[in-house]
PDB file of C-alpha atoms in Angstrom:
ATOM      1  CA  UNK A   8      12.036  -6.706 -13.885  1.00  0.00           C
ATOM      2  CA  UNK A   9      14.610  -6.534 -11.105  1.00  0.00           C
ATOM      3  CA  UNK A  10      13.543  -5.561  -7.588  1.00  0.00           C
ATOM      4  CA  UNK A  11      17.079  -5.392  -6.161  1.00  0.00           C
ATOM      5  CA  UNK A  12      20.398  -4.248  -7.632  1.00  0.00           C
ATOM      6  CA  UNK A  13      23.944  -5.103  -6.612  1.00  0.00           C
ATOM      7  CA  UNK A  14      26.432  -2.254  -6.076  1.00  0.00           C
ATOM      8  CA  UNK A  15      30.010  -2.031  -4.881  1.00  0.00           C
ATOM      9  CA  UNK A  16      30.497  -0.293  -1.507  1.00  0.00           C
ATOM     10  CA  UNK A  17      33.291   0.467   0.945  1.00  0.00           C
ATOM     11  CA  UNK A  18      32.159  -0.976   4.252  1.00  0.00           C
ATOM     12  CA  UNK A  19      33.610   0.705   7.359  1.00  0.00           C
ATOM     13  CA  UNK A  20      33.687  -1.190  10.661  1.00  0.00           C
ATOM     14  CA  UNK A  21      35.883  -1.666  13.716  1.00  0.00           C
ATOM     15  CA  UNK A  22      37.591  -4.517  11.904  1.00  0.00           C
ATOM     16  CA  UNK A  23      38.671  -2.268   9.049  1.00  0.00           C
ATOM     17  CA  UNK A  24      37.526  -1.116   5.608  1.00  0.00           C
ATOM     18  CA  UNK A  25      36.459  -3.664   3.034  1.00  0.00           C
ATOM     19  CA  UNK A  26      35.194  -3.373  -0.516  1.00  0.00           C
ATOM     20  CA  UNK A  27      32.098  -5.540  -0.884  1.00  0.00           C
ATOM     21  CA  UNK A  28      28.910  -5.883  -2.880  1.00  0.00           C
ATOM     22  CA  UNK A  29      25.683  -4.610  -1.360  1.00  0.00           C
ATOM     23  CA  UNK A  30      22.063  -4.900  -2.470  1.00  0.00           C
ATOM     24  CA  UNK A  31      19.818  -1.883  -2.995  1.00  0.00           C
ATOM     25  CA  UNK A  32      16.071  -1.725  -3.546  1.00  0.00           C
ATOM     26  CA  UNK A  33      15.347  -0.728  -7.142  1.00  0.00           C
ATOM     27  CA  UNK A  34      13.391   2.509  -7.493  1.00  0.00           C
ATOM     28  CA  UNK A  35      11.945   3.409 -10.903  1.00  0.00           C
ATOM     29  CA  UNK A  36       9.051   5.580 -12.094  1.00  0.00           C
ATOM     30  CA  UNK A  37       5.762   4.032 -13.122  1.00  0.00           C
ATOM     31  CA  UNK A  38       3.435   6.120 -15.245  1.00  0.00           C
ATOM     32  CA  UNK A  39      -0.209   5.079 -14.944  1.00  0.00           C
ATOM     33  CA  UNK A  40      -2.381   5.935 -17.945  1.00  0.00           C
ATOM     34  CA  UNK A  41      -6.137   5.508 -18.336  1.00  0.00           C
ATOM     35  CA  UNK A  42      -8.001   4.570 -21.502  1.00  0.00           C
ATOM     36  CA  UNK A  43     -11.667   5.375 -20.930  1.00  0.00           C
ATOM     37  CA  UNK A  44     -14.891   6.647 -22.431  1.00  0.00           C
ATOM     38  CA  UNK A  45     -17.664   5.353 -24.720  1.00  0.00           C
ATOM     39  CA  UNK A  46     -17.021   3.943 -28.200  1.00  0.00           C
ATOM     40  CA  UNK A  47     -15.980   6.676 -30.588  1.00  0.00           C
ATOM     41  CA  UNK A  48     -15.078   9.032 -27.750  1.00  0.00           C
ATOM     42  CA  UNK A  49     -12.307   7.056 -26.086  1.00  0.00           C
ATOM     43  CA  UNK A  50      -9.431   9.060 -24.639  1.00  0.00           C
ATOM     44  CA  UNK A  51      -6.167   8.388 -22.865  1.00  0.00           C
ATOM     45  CA  UNK A  52      -4.825  10.379 -19.950  1.00  0.00           C
ATOM     46  CA  UNK A  53      -1.765  10.073 -17.746  1.00  0.00           C
ATOM     47  CA  UNK A  54      -2.997  10.333 -14.167  1.00  0.00           C
ATOM     48  CA  UNK A  55       0.039   9.569 -12.018  1.00  0.00           C
ATOM     49  CA  UNK A  56       3.755   8.950 -11.962  1.00  0.00           C
ATOM     50  CA  UNK A  57       4.838   7.142  -8.823  1.00  0.00           C
ATOM     51  CA  UNK A  58       8.321   6.016  -7.817  1.00  0.00           C
ATOM     52  CA  UNK A  59       8.027   2.330  -7.102  1.00  0.00           C
ATOM     53  CA  UNK A  60       9.899  -0.971  -6.893  1.00  0.00           C
ATOM     54  CA  UNK A  61       9.251  -2.829 -10.174  1.00  0.00           C
ATOM     55  CA  UNK A  62       7.004  -5.850  -9.882  1.00  0.00           C
ATOM     56  CA  UNK A  63       3.285  -6.327  -9.249  1.00  0.00           C
ATOM     57  CA  UNK A  64       2.601  -3.292 -11.466  1.00  0.00           C
ATOM     58  CA  UNK A  65      -0.865  -4.530 -12.461  1.00  0.00           C
ATOM     59  CA  UNK A  66      -1.786  -4.833  -8.788  1.00  0.00           C
ATOM     60  CA  UNK A  67      -0.269  -1.429  -8.022  1.00  0.00           C
ATOM     61  CA  UNK A  68      -2.225   0.320 -10.792  1.00  0.00           C
ATOM     62  CA  UNK A  69      -5.454  -1.462  -9.855  1.00  0.00           C
ATOM     63  CA  UNK A  70      -5.079  -0.747  -6.153  1.00  0.00           C
ATOM     64  CA  UNK A  71      -4.230   2.895  -6.855  1.00  0.00           C
ATOM     65  CA  UNK A  72      -7.301   3.403  -9.070  1.00  0.00           C
ATOM     66  CA  UNK A  73      -9.525   1.741  -6.465  1.00  0.00           C
ATOM     67  CA  UNK A  74      -8.196   3.537  -3.396  1.00  0.00           C
ATOM     68  CA  UNK A  75      -8.375   6.873  -5.231  1.00  0.00           C
ATOM     69  CA  UNK A  76     -12.027   6.230  -6.094  1.00  0.00           C
ATOM     70  CA  UNK A  77     -11.421   6.201  -9.872  1.00  0.00           C
ATOM     71  CA  UNK A  78     -12.909   2.703 -10.125  1.00  0.00           C
ATOM     72  CA  UNK A  79     -15.395   1.032  -7.781  1.00  0.00           C
ATOM     73  CA  UNK A  80     -14.736  -2.611  -8.648  1.00  0.00           C
ATOM     74  CA  UNK A  81     -12.408  -4.868 -10.623  1.00  0.00           C
ATOM     75  CA  UNK A  82     -15.073  -5.505 -13.270  1.00  0.00           C
ATOM     76  CA  UNK A  83     -14.605  -1.954 -14.569  1.00  0.00           C
ATOM     77  CA  UNK A  84     -11.123  -2.861 -15.836  1.00  0.00           C
ATOM     78  CA  UNK A  85     -11.034  -4.456 -19.297  1.00  0.00           C
ATOM     79  CA  UNK A  86      -7.291  -4.791 -19.709  1.00  0.00           C
ATOM     80  CA  UNK A  87      -3.955  -3.750 -18.195  1.00  0.00           C
ATOM     81  CA  UNK A  88      -0.820  -3.700 -20.340  1.00  0.00           C
ATOM     82  CA  UNK A  89       2.690  -2.274 -20.235  1.00  0.00           C
ATOM     83  CA  UNK A  90       3.465   0.153 -23.053  1.00  0.00           C
ATOM     84  CA  UNK A  91       6.772   0.634 -24.905  1.00  0.00           C
ATOM     85  CA  UNK A  92       9.149   2.935 -23.026  1.00  0.00           C
ATOM     86  CA  UNK A  93      10.353   6.325 -24.198  1.00  0.00           C
ATOM     87  CA  UNK A  94      13.914   5.047 -24.630  1.00  0.00           C
ATOM     88  CA  UNK A  95      15.671   1.655 -24.925  1.00  0.00           C
ATOM     89  CA  UNK A  96      17.154   2.144 -21.444  1.00  0.00           C
ATOM     90  CA  UNK A  97      13.706   2.181 -19.864  1.00  0.00           C
ATOM     91  CA  UNK A  98      11.488  -0.899 -19.727  1.00  0.00           C
ATOM     92  CA  UNK A  99       8.023  -1.601 -18.394  1.00  0.00           C
ATOM     93  CA  UNK A 100       7.656   1.800 -16.758  1.00  0.00           C
ATOM     94  CA  UNK A 101       4.398   2.810 -18.437  1.00  0.00           C
ATOM     95  CA  UNK A 102       1.178   0.914 -17.752  1.00  0.00           C
ATOM     96  CA  UNK A 103      -2.113   1.447 -19.548  1.00  0.00           C
ATOM     97  CA  UNK A 104      -5.377   0.575 -17.817  1.00  0.00           C
ATOM     98  CA  UNK A 105      -8.304   0.187 -20.205  1.00  0.00           C
ATOM     99  CA  UNK A 106     -11.648   0.756 -18.512  1.00  0.00           C
ATOM    100  CA  UNK A 107     -15.051  -0.574 -19.480  1.00  0.00           C
ATOM    101  CA  UNK A 108     -17.252   1.830 -21.448  1.00  0.00           C
ATOM    102  CA  UNK A 109     -19.702   2.012 -18.572  1.00  0.00           C
ATOM    103  CA  UNK A 110     -17.059   3.279 -16.123  1.00  0.00           C
ATOM    104  CA  UNK A 111     -17.556   6.953 -15.275  1.00  0.00           C
ATOM    105  CA  UNK A 112     -14.241   8.697 -14.648  1.00  0.00           C
ATOM    106  CA  UNK A 113     -14.113  11.871 -12.562  1.00  0.00           C
ATOM    107  CA  UNK A 114     -10.496  12.957 -12.933  1.00  0.00           C
ATOM    108  CA  UNK A 115     -11.130  16.153 -10.993  1.00  0.00           C
ATOM    109  CA  UNK A 116     -11.161  14.048  -7.824  1.00  0.00           C
ATOM    110  CA  UNK A 117      -7.441  13.453  -8.186  1.00  0.00           C
ATOM    111  CA  UNK A 118      -6.321  17.064  -8.538  1.00  0.00           C
ATOM    112  CA  UNK A 119      -2.750  15.889  -8.072  1.00  0.00           C
ATOM    113  CA  UNK A 120       0.466  16.868  -9.737  1.00  0.00           C
ATOM    114  CA  UNK A 121       1.634  14.093 -12.049  1.00  0.00           C
ATOM    115  CA  UNK A 122       4.514  13.257  -9.735  1.00  0.00           C
ATOM    116  CA  UNK A 123       4.174  11.259  -6.534  1.00  0.00           C
ATOM    117  CA  UNK A 124       7.254  10.587  -4.443  1.00  0.00           C
ATOM    118  CA  UNK A 125       7.935   7.124  -3.045  1.00  0.00           C
ATOM    119  CA  UNK A 126       7.739   8.393   0.534  1.00  0.00           C
ATOM    120  CA  UNK A 127       4.404  10.195   0.437  1.00  0.00           C
ATOM    121  CA  UNK A 128       1.578   9.739  -2.009  1.00  0.00           C
ATOM    122  CA  UNK A 129      -0.313  12.705  -0.607  1.00  0.00           C
ATOM    123  CA  UNK A 130       2.410  15.233  -1.359  1.00  0.00           C
ATOM    124  CA  UNK A 131       1.143  15.807  -4.895  1.00  0.00           C
ATOM    125  CA  UNK A 132      -2.423  16.533  -3.820  1.00  0.00           C
ATOM    126  CA  UNK A 133      -3.713  19.997  -4.602  1.00  0.00           C
ATOM    127  CA  UNK A 134      -5.863  20.137  -1.491  1.00  0.00           C
ATOM    128  CA  UNK A 135      -6.756  18.110   1.600  1.00  0.00           C
ATOM    129  CA  UNK A 136     -10.312  17.866   0.276  1.00  0.00           C
ATOM    130  CA  UNK A 137      -9.042  15.866  -2.702  1.00  0.00           C
ATOM    131  CA  UNK A 138      -7.475  13.357  -0.302  1.00  0.00           C
ATOM    132  CA  UNK A 139     -10.721  12.553   1.460  1.00  0.00           C
ATOM    133  CA  UNK A 140     -11.857   9.939  -1.006  1.00  0.00           C
ATOM    134  CA  UNK A 141     -15.380   8.795  -0.235  1.00  0.00           C
ATOM    135  CA  UNK A 142     -15.892   5.153   0.616  1.00  0.00           C
ATOM    136  CA  UNK A 143     -19.259   3.434   0.522  1.00  0.00           C
ATOM    137  CA  UNK A 144     -18.022   0.573   2.714  1.00  0.00           C
ATOM    138  CA  UNK A 145     -19.353   0.535   6.273  1.00  0.00           C
ATOM    139  CA  UNK A 146     -16.982  -1.036   8.780  1.00  0.00           C
ATOM    140  CA  UNK A 147     -18.571  -3.667  11.048  1.00  0.00           C
ATOM    141  CA  UNK A 148     -19.063  -2.205  14.537  1.00  0.00           C
ATOM    142  CA  UNK A 149     -16.816  -3.778  17.167  1.00  0.00           C
ATOM    143  CA  UNK A 150     -15.709  -6.668  14.992  1.00  0.00           C
ATOM    144  CA  UNK A 151     -13.809  -8.654  14.073  1.00  0.00           C
ATOM    145  CA  UNK A 152     -11.814  -9.022  17.266  1.00  0.00           C
ATOM    146  CA  UNK A 153      -8.127  -9.860  17.525  1.00  0.00           C
ATOM    147  CA  UNK A 154      -6.359 -11.383  20.515  1.00  0.00           C
ATOM    148  CA  UNK A 155      -3.598  -9.373  22.182  1.00  0.00           C
ATOM    149  CA  UNK A 156      -1.167 -12.289  21.815  1.00  0.00           C
ATOM    150  CA  UNK A 157      -1.899 -12.498  18.095  1.00  0.00           C
ATOM    151  CA  UNK A 158      -0.971  -8.835  17.581  1.00  0.00           C
ATOM    152  CA  UNK A 159       2.419  -9.455  19.199  1.00  0.00           C
ATOM    153  CA  UNK A 160       3.135 -12.250  16.693  1.00  0.00           C
ATOM    154  CA  UNK A 161       2.455 -10.221  13.544  1.00  0.00           C
ATOM    155  CA  UNK A 162       5.785  -8.344  13.192  1.00  0.00           C
ATOM    156  CA  UNK A 163       7.720 -11.609  13.377  1.00  0.00           C
ATOM    157  CA  UNK A 164       5.574 -13.145  10.643  1.00  0.00           C
ATOM    158  CA  UNK A 165       5.984 -10.027   8.526  1.00  0.00           C
ATOM    159  CA  UNK A 166       9.766 -10.037   8.847  1.00  0.00           C
ATOM    160  CA  UNK A 167       9.985 -13.736   8.055  1.00  0.00           C
ATOM    161  CA  UNK A 168       8.211 -13.191   4.745  1.00  0.00           C
ATOM    162  CA  UNK A 169      10.012  -9.976   3.706  1.00  0.00           C
ATOM    163  CA  UNK A 170      12.414 -11.580   1.258  1.00  0.00           C
ATOM    164  CA  UNK A 171      13.512  -8.357  -0.455  1.00  0.00           C
ATOM    165  CA  UNK A 172      13.919  -6.472   2.818  1.00  0.00           C
ATOM    166  CA  UNK A 173      16.396  -9.081   4.013  1.00  0.00           C
ATOM    167  CA  UNK A 174      18.573  -8.321   0.965  1.00  0.00           C
ATOM    168  CA  UNK A 175      18.191  -4.551   0.810  1.00  0.00           C
ATOM    169  CA  UNK A 176      16.901  -3.224   4.141  1.00  0.00           C
ATOM    170  CA  UNK A 177      15.153  -0.502   2.149  1.00  0.00           C
ATOM    171  CA  UNK A 178      11.627  -1.680   1.430  1.00  0.00           C
ATOM    172  CA  UNK A 179       8.277  -1.142   3.097  1.00  0.00           C
ATOM    173  CA  UNK A 180       5.847  -4.018   3.454  1.00  0.00           C
ATOM    174  CA  UNK A 181       2.084  -4.362   3.803  1.00  0.00           C
ATOM    175  CA  UNK A 182       0.607  -7.648   5.001  1.00  0.00           C
ATOM    176  CA  UNK A 183      -2.955  -8.892   5.289  1.00  0.00           C
ATOM    177  CA  UNK A 184      -3.913 -11.215   8.173  1.00  0.00           C
ATOM    178  CA  UNK A 185      -7.114 -12.941   9.262  1.00  0.00           C
ATOM    179  CA  UNK A 186      -8.371 -12.982  12.901  1.00  0.00           C
ATOM    180  CA  UNK A 187      -6.482 -16.250  13.509  1.00  0.00           C
ATOM    181  CA  UNK A 188      -3.189 -14.646  12.517  1.00  0.00           C
ATOM    182  CA  UNK A 189      -2.861 -16.394   9.169  1.00  0.00           C
ATOM    183  CA  UNK A 190      -0.883 -14.374   6.634  1.00  0.00           C
ATOM    184  CA  UNK A 191      -3.041 -14.016   3.516  1.00  0.00           C
ATOM    185  CA  UNK A 192      -1.059 -11.586   1.358  1.00  0.00           C
ATOM    186  CA  UNK A 193       2.169  -9.596   1.511  1.00  0.00           C
ATOM    187  CA  UNK A 194       3.553  -6.976  -0.854  1.00  0.00           C
ATOM    188  CA  UNK A 195       6.766  -4.918  -0.711  1.00  0.00           C
ATOM    189  CA  UNK A 196       7.755  -1.610  -2.267  1.00  0.00           C
ATOM    190  CA  UNK A 197      10.130   1.293  -1.762  1.00  0.00           C
ATOM    191  CA  UNK A 198       7.010   3.417  -1.107  1.00  0.00           C
ATOM    192  CA  UNK A 199       4.723   2.531   1.794  1.00  0.00           C
ATOM    193  CA  UNK A 200       1.605   3.695  -0.057  1.00  0.00           C
ATOM    194  CA  UNK A 201       2.615   1.613  -3.087  1.00  0.00           C
ATOM    195  CA  UNK A 202       2.948  -1.503  -0.926  1.00  0.00           C
ATOM    196  CA  UNK A 203      -0.605  -0.962   0.335  1.00  0.00           C
ATOM    197  CA  UNK A 204      -1.935  -0.321  -3.184  1.00  0.00           C
ATOM    198  CA  UNK A 205      -0.242  -3.521  -4.411  1.00  0.00           C
ATOM    199  CA  UNK A 206      -1.812  -5.448  -1.526  1.00  0.00           C
ATOM    200  CA  UNK A 207      -5.304  -4.071  -2.127  1.00  0.00           C
ATOM    201  CA  UNK A 208      -4.912  -4.585  -5.884  1.00  0.00           C
ATOM    202  CA  UNK A 209      -4.014  -8.231  -5.274  1.00  0.00           C
ATOM    203  CA  UNK A 210      -7.057  -8.615  -3.007  1.00  0.00           C
ATOM    204  CA  UNK A 211      -9.249  -7.125  -5.744  1.00  0.00           C
ATOM    205  CA  UNK A 212      -7.973  -9.699  -8.239  1.00  0.00           C
ATOM    206  CA  UNK A 213      -8.754 -12.428  -5.672  1.00  0.00           C
ATOM    207  CA  UNK A 214     -12.303 -11.104  -5.259  1.00  0.00           C
ATOM    208  CA  UNK A 215     -11.826 -10.510  -1.532  1.00  0.00           C
ATOM    209  CA  UNK A 216     -12.744  -6.810  -1.308  1.00  0.00           C
ATOM    210  CA  UNK A 217     -14.273  -5.512   0.939  1.00  0.00           C
ATOM    211  CA  UNK A 218     -11.808  -6.920   3.476  1.00  0.00           C
ATOM    212  CA  UNK A 219     -14.081  -6.570   6.496  1.00  0.00           C
ATOM    213  CA  UNK A 220     -12.746  -9.579   8.384  1.00  0.00           C
ATOM    214  CA  UNK A 221      -9.013  -8.865   8.146  1.00  0.00           C
ATOM    215  CA  UNK A 222      -6.333  -6.540   9.460  1.00  0.00           C
ATOM    216  CA  UNK A 223      -3.443  -4.910   7.642  1.00  0.00           C
ATOM    217  CA  UNK A 224       0.054  -4.497   9.095  1.00  0.00           C
ATOM    218  CA  UNK A 225       2.460  -1.955   7.592  1.00  0.00           C
ATOM    219  CA  UNK A 226       6.179  -1.873   8.280  1.00  0.00           C
ATOM    220  CA  UNK A 227       6.470   1.904   8.623  1.00  0.00           C
ATOM    221  CA  UNK A 228       4.315   4.601  10.136  1.00  0.00           C
ATOM    222  CA  UNK A 229       0.530   4.925   9.774  1.00  0.00           C
ATOM    223  CA  UNK A 230      -0.146   8.020   7.686  1.00  0.00           C
ATOM    224  CA  UNK A 231      -3.461   9.623   6.797  1.00  0.00           C
ATOM    225  CA  UNK A 232      -3.269   8.194   3.299  1.00  0.00           C
ATOM    226  CA  UNK A 233      -2.754   4.626   4.499  1.00  0.00           C
ATOM    227  CA  UNK A 234      -5.833   4.878   6.719  1.00  0.00           C
ATOM    228  CA  UNK A 235      -7.791   6.277   3.763  1.00  0.00           C
ATOM    229  CA  UNK A 236      -6.658   3.431   1.494  1.00  0.00           C
ATOM    230  CA  UNK A 237      -7.517   0.812   4.123  1.00  0.00           C
ATOM    231  CA  UNK A 238     -10.963   2.368   4.555  1.00  0.00           C
ATOM    232  CA  UNK A 239     -11.590   2.210   0.808  1.00  0.00           C
ATOM    233  CA  UNK A 240     -10.959  -1.552   0.989  1.00  0.00           C
ATOM    234  CA  UNK A 241     -13.165  -1.950   4.067  1.00  0.00           C
ATOM    235  CA  UNK A 242     -10.306  -2.995   6.379  1.00  0.00           C
ATOM    236  CA  UNK A 243     -11.379  -2.522  10.020  1.00  0.00           C
ATOM    237  CA  UNK A 244      -7.923  -2.533  11.644  1.00  0.00           C
ATOM    238  CA  UNK A 245      -4.637  -0.965  10.583  1.00  0.00           C
ATOM    239  CA  UNK A 246      -1.542  -1.867  12.598  1.00  0.00           C
ATOM    240  CA  UNK A 247       1.810  -0.174  12.083  1.00  0.00           C
ATOM    241  CA  UNK A 248       5.317  -0.914  13.272  1.00  0.00           C
ATOM    242  CA  UNK A 249       5.823   2.854  13.548  1.00  0.00           C
ATOM    243  CA  UNK A 250       3.769   5.766  14.811  1.00  0.00           C
ATOM    244  CA  UNK A 251       0.476   7.058  13.414  1.00  0.00           C
ATOM    245  CA  UNK A 252      -0.053  10.703  12.546  1.00  0.00           C
ATOM    246  CA  UNK A 253      -2.682  12.833  14.281  1.00  0.00           C
ATOM    247  CA  UNK A 254      -4.706  13.155  11.081  1.00  0.00           C
ATOM    248  CA  UNK A 255      -4.595   9.383  10.549  1.00  0.00           C
ATOM    249  CA  UNK A 256      -5.995   8.790  14.034  1.00  0.00           C
ATOM    250  CA  UNK A 257      -8.696  11.412  13.563  1.00  0.00           C
ATOM    251  CA  UNK A 258      -9.837   9.842  10.286  1.00  0.00           C
ATOM    252  CA  UNK A 259      -9.837   6.399  11.900  1.00  0.00           C
ATOM    253  CA  UNK A 260     -11.961   7.605  14.828  1.00  0.00           C
ATOM    254  CA  UNK A 261     -14.390   9.341  12.487  1.00  0.00           C
ATOM    255  CA  UNK A 262     -14.718   6.149  10.433  1.00  0.00           C
ATOM    256  CA  UNK A 263     -14.864   3.526  13.188  1.00  0.00           C
ATOM    257  CA  UNK A 264     -11.490   2.008  12.307  1.00  0.00           C
ATOM    258  CA  UNK A 265      -9.002   0.582  14.794  1.00  0.00           C
ATOM    259  CA  UNK A 266      -5.433   1.887  14.558  1.00  0.00           C
ATOM    260  CA  UNK A 267      -2.467   0.373  16.400  1.00  0.00           C
ATOM    261  CA  UNK A 268       0.991   1.895  16.510  1.00  0.00           C
ATOM    262  CA  UNK A 269       4.474   0.797  17.605  1.00  0.00           C
ATOM    263  CA  UNK A 270       3.578  -2.866  17.065  1.00  0.00           C
ATOM    264  CA  UNK A 271       6.997  -4.310  17.831  1.00  0.00           C
ATOM    265  CA  UNK A 272       9.081  -5.820  20.637  1.00  0.00           C
ATOM    266  CA  UNK A 273       6.005  -7.275  22.396  1.00  0.00           C
ATOM    267  CA  UNK A 274       4.251  -3.934  22.773  1.00  0.00           C
ATOM    268  CA  UNK A 275       1.751  -1.756  20.948  1.00  0.00           C
ATOM    269  CA  UNK A 276      -0.483   1.271  21.476  1.00  0.00           C
ATOM    270  CA  UNK A 277      -4.172   1.457  20.567  1.00  0.00           C
ATOM    271  CA  UNK A 278      -5.085   4.882  19.189  1.00  0.00           C
ATOM    272  CA  UNK A 279      -8.671   4.140  18.136  1.00  0.00           C
ATOM    273  CA  UNK A 280     -11.119   1.242  18.126  1.00  0.00           C
ATOM    274  CA  UNK A 281      -9.886  -0.532  21.266  1.00  0.00           C
ATOM    275  CA  UNK A 282     -13.013  -2.712  21.294  1.00  0.00           C
ATOM    276  CA  UNK A 283     -11.523  -4.923  18.548  1.00  0.00           C
ATOM    277  CA  UNK A 284      -8.565  -5.981  20.717  1.00  0.00           C
ATOM    278  CA  UNK A 285      -9.176  -8.756  23.247  1.00  0.00           C
ATOM    279  CA  UNK A 286      -6.772  -8.020  26.130  1.00  0.00           C
ATOM    280  CA  UNK A 287      -5.628 -10.680  28.541  1.00  0.00           C
ATOM    281  CA  UNK A 288      -4.786  -8.219  31.316  1.00  0.00           C
ATOM    282  CA  UNK A 289      -6.731  -5.432  33.040  1.00  0.00           C
ATOM    283  CA  UNK A 290      -6.070  -1.822  32.013  1.00  0.00           C
ATOM    284  CA  UNK A 291      -4.324   0.210  34.726  1.00  0.00           C
ATOM    285  CA  UNK A 292      -3.751   3.945  35.005  1.00  0.00           C
TER     286      UNK A 292
END
């Protein structure tokens, strides 16, 4: 599966107009289907279509099911396979997740339209109540802590590892770091929520969840849904290169999560959970 595609463009600049090749992030639909139920009463249901960058589809489907509360652990998944496409022009755009017989599926919790745009996974939700997925993970109070200098280094590390972004300029990234600033995982996608689902799905396959000793950095803004997904994985700190939304900050405060915004150019704002950041300078008003 290709994650970037080459196209011909007319490039305008002060030096003139040139015809050149440019790289674009590939955006294709992924239909996620569930196979669930006891023996003799198995059923299949399509639960989501999300526009995503092909690649890491197993992680994306797993992370999506976990952060939506459809599954509680990786052991509930028996198998994940791509199904034949509807037409020869389409490939690997349908994925079937087979759940263990013991897994109880409450599809009413989704209450979403079967279309999710790449820019906002919440847009298909029928109600705000359906978004508030319950998490049983309790965040550790006041820990772990992260040094101020370490936070400043994270965007540079993220950019260094964003291979597809360097080619296309059109992908979001989600990266997982430990308190020493070591990059543990990074995933990219045309949709910011997909990048986070891929990251959490990968962590589930590694057996790392709950991620109570790590932080997550996202390349875009910090939306309500990204805070909710991070909470489901037990992540105590969400940092974003862009701004958080008011609802994201409110959810973080209610849940004891730290949220940082505008983490770039040697600056950042703390919107909640300041106790997890070890500052080297006094706070002035």
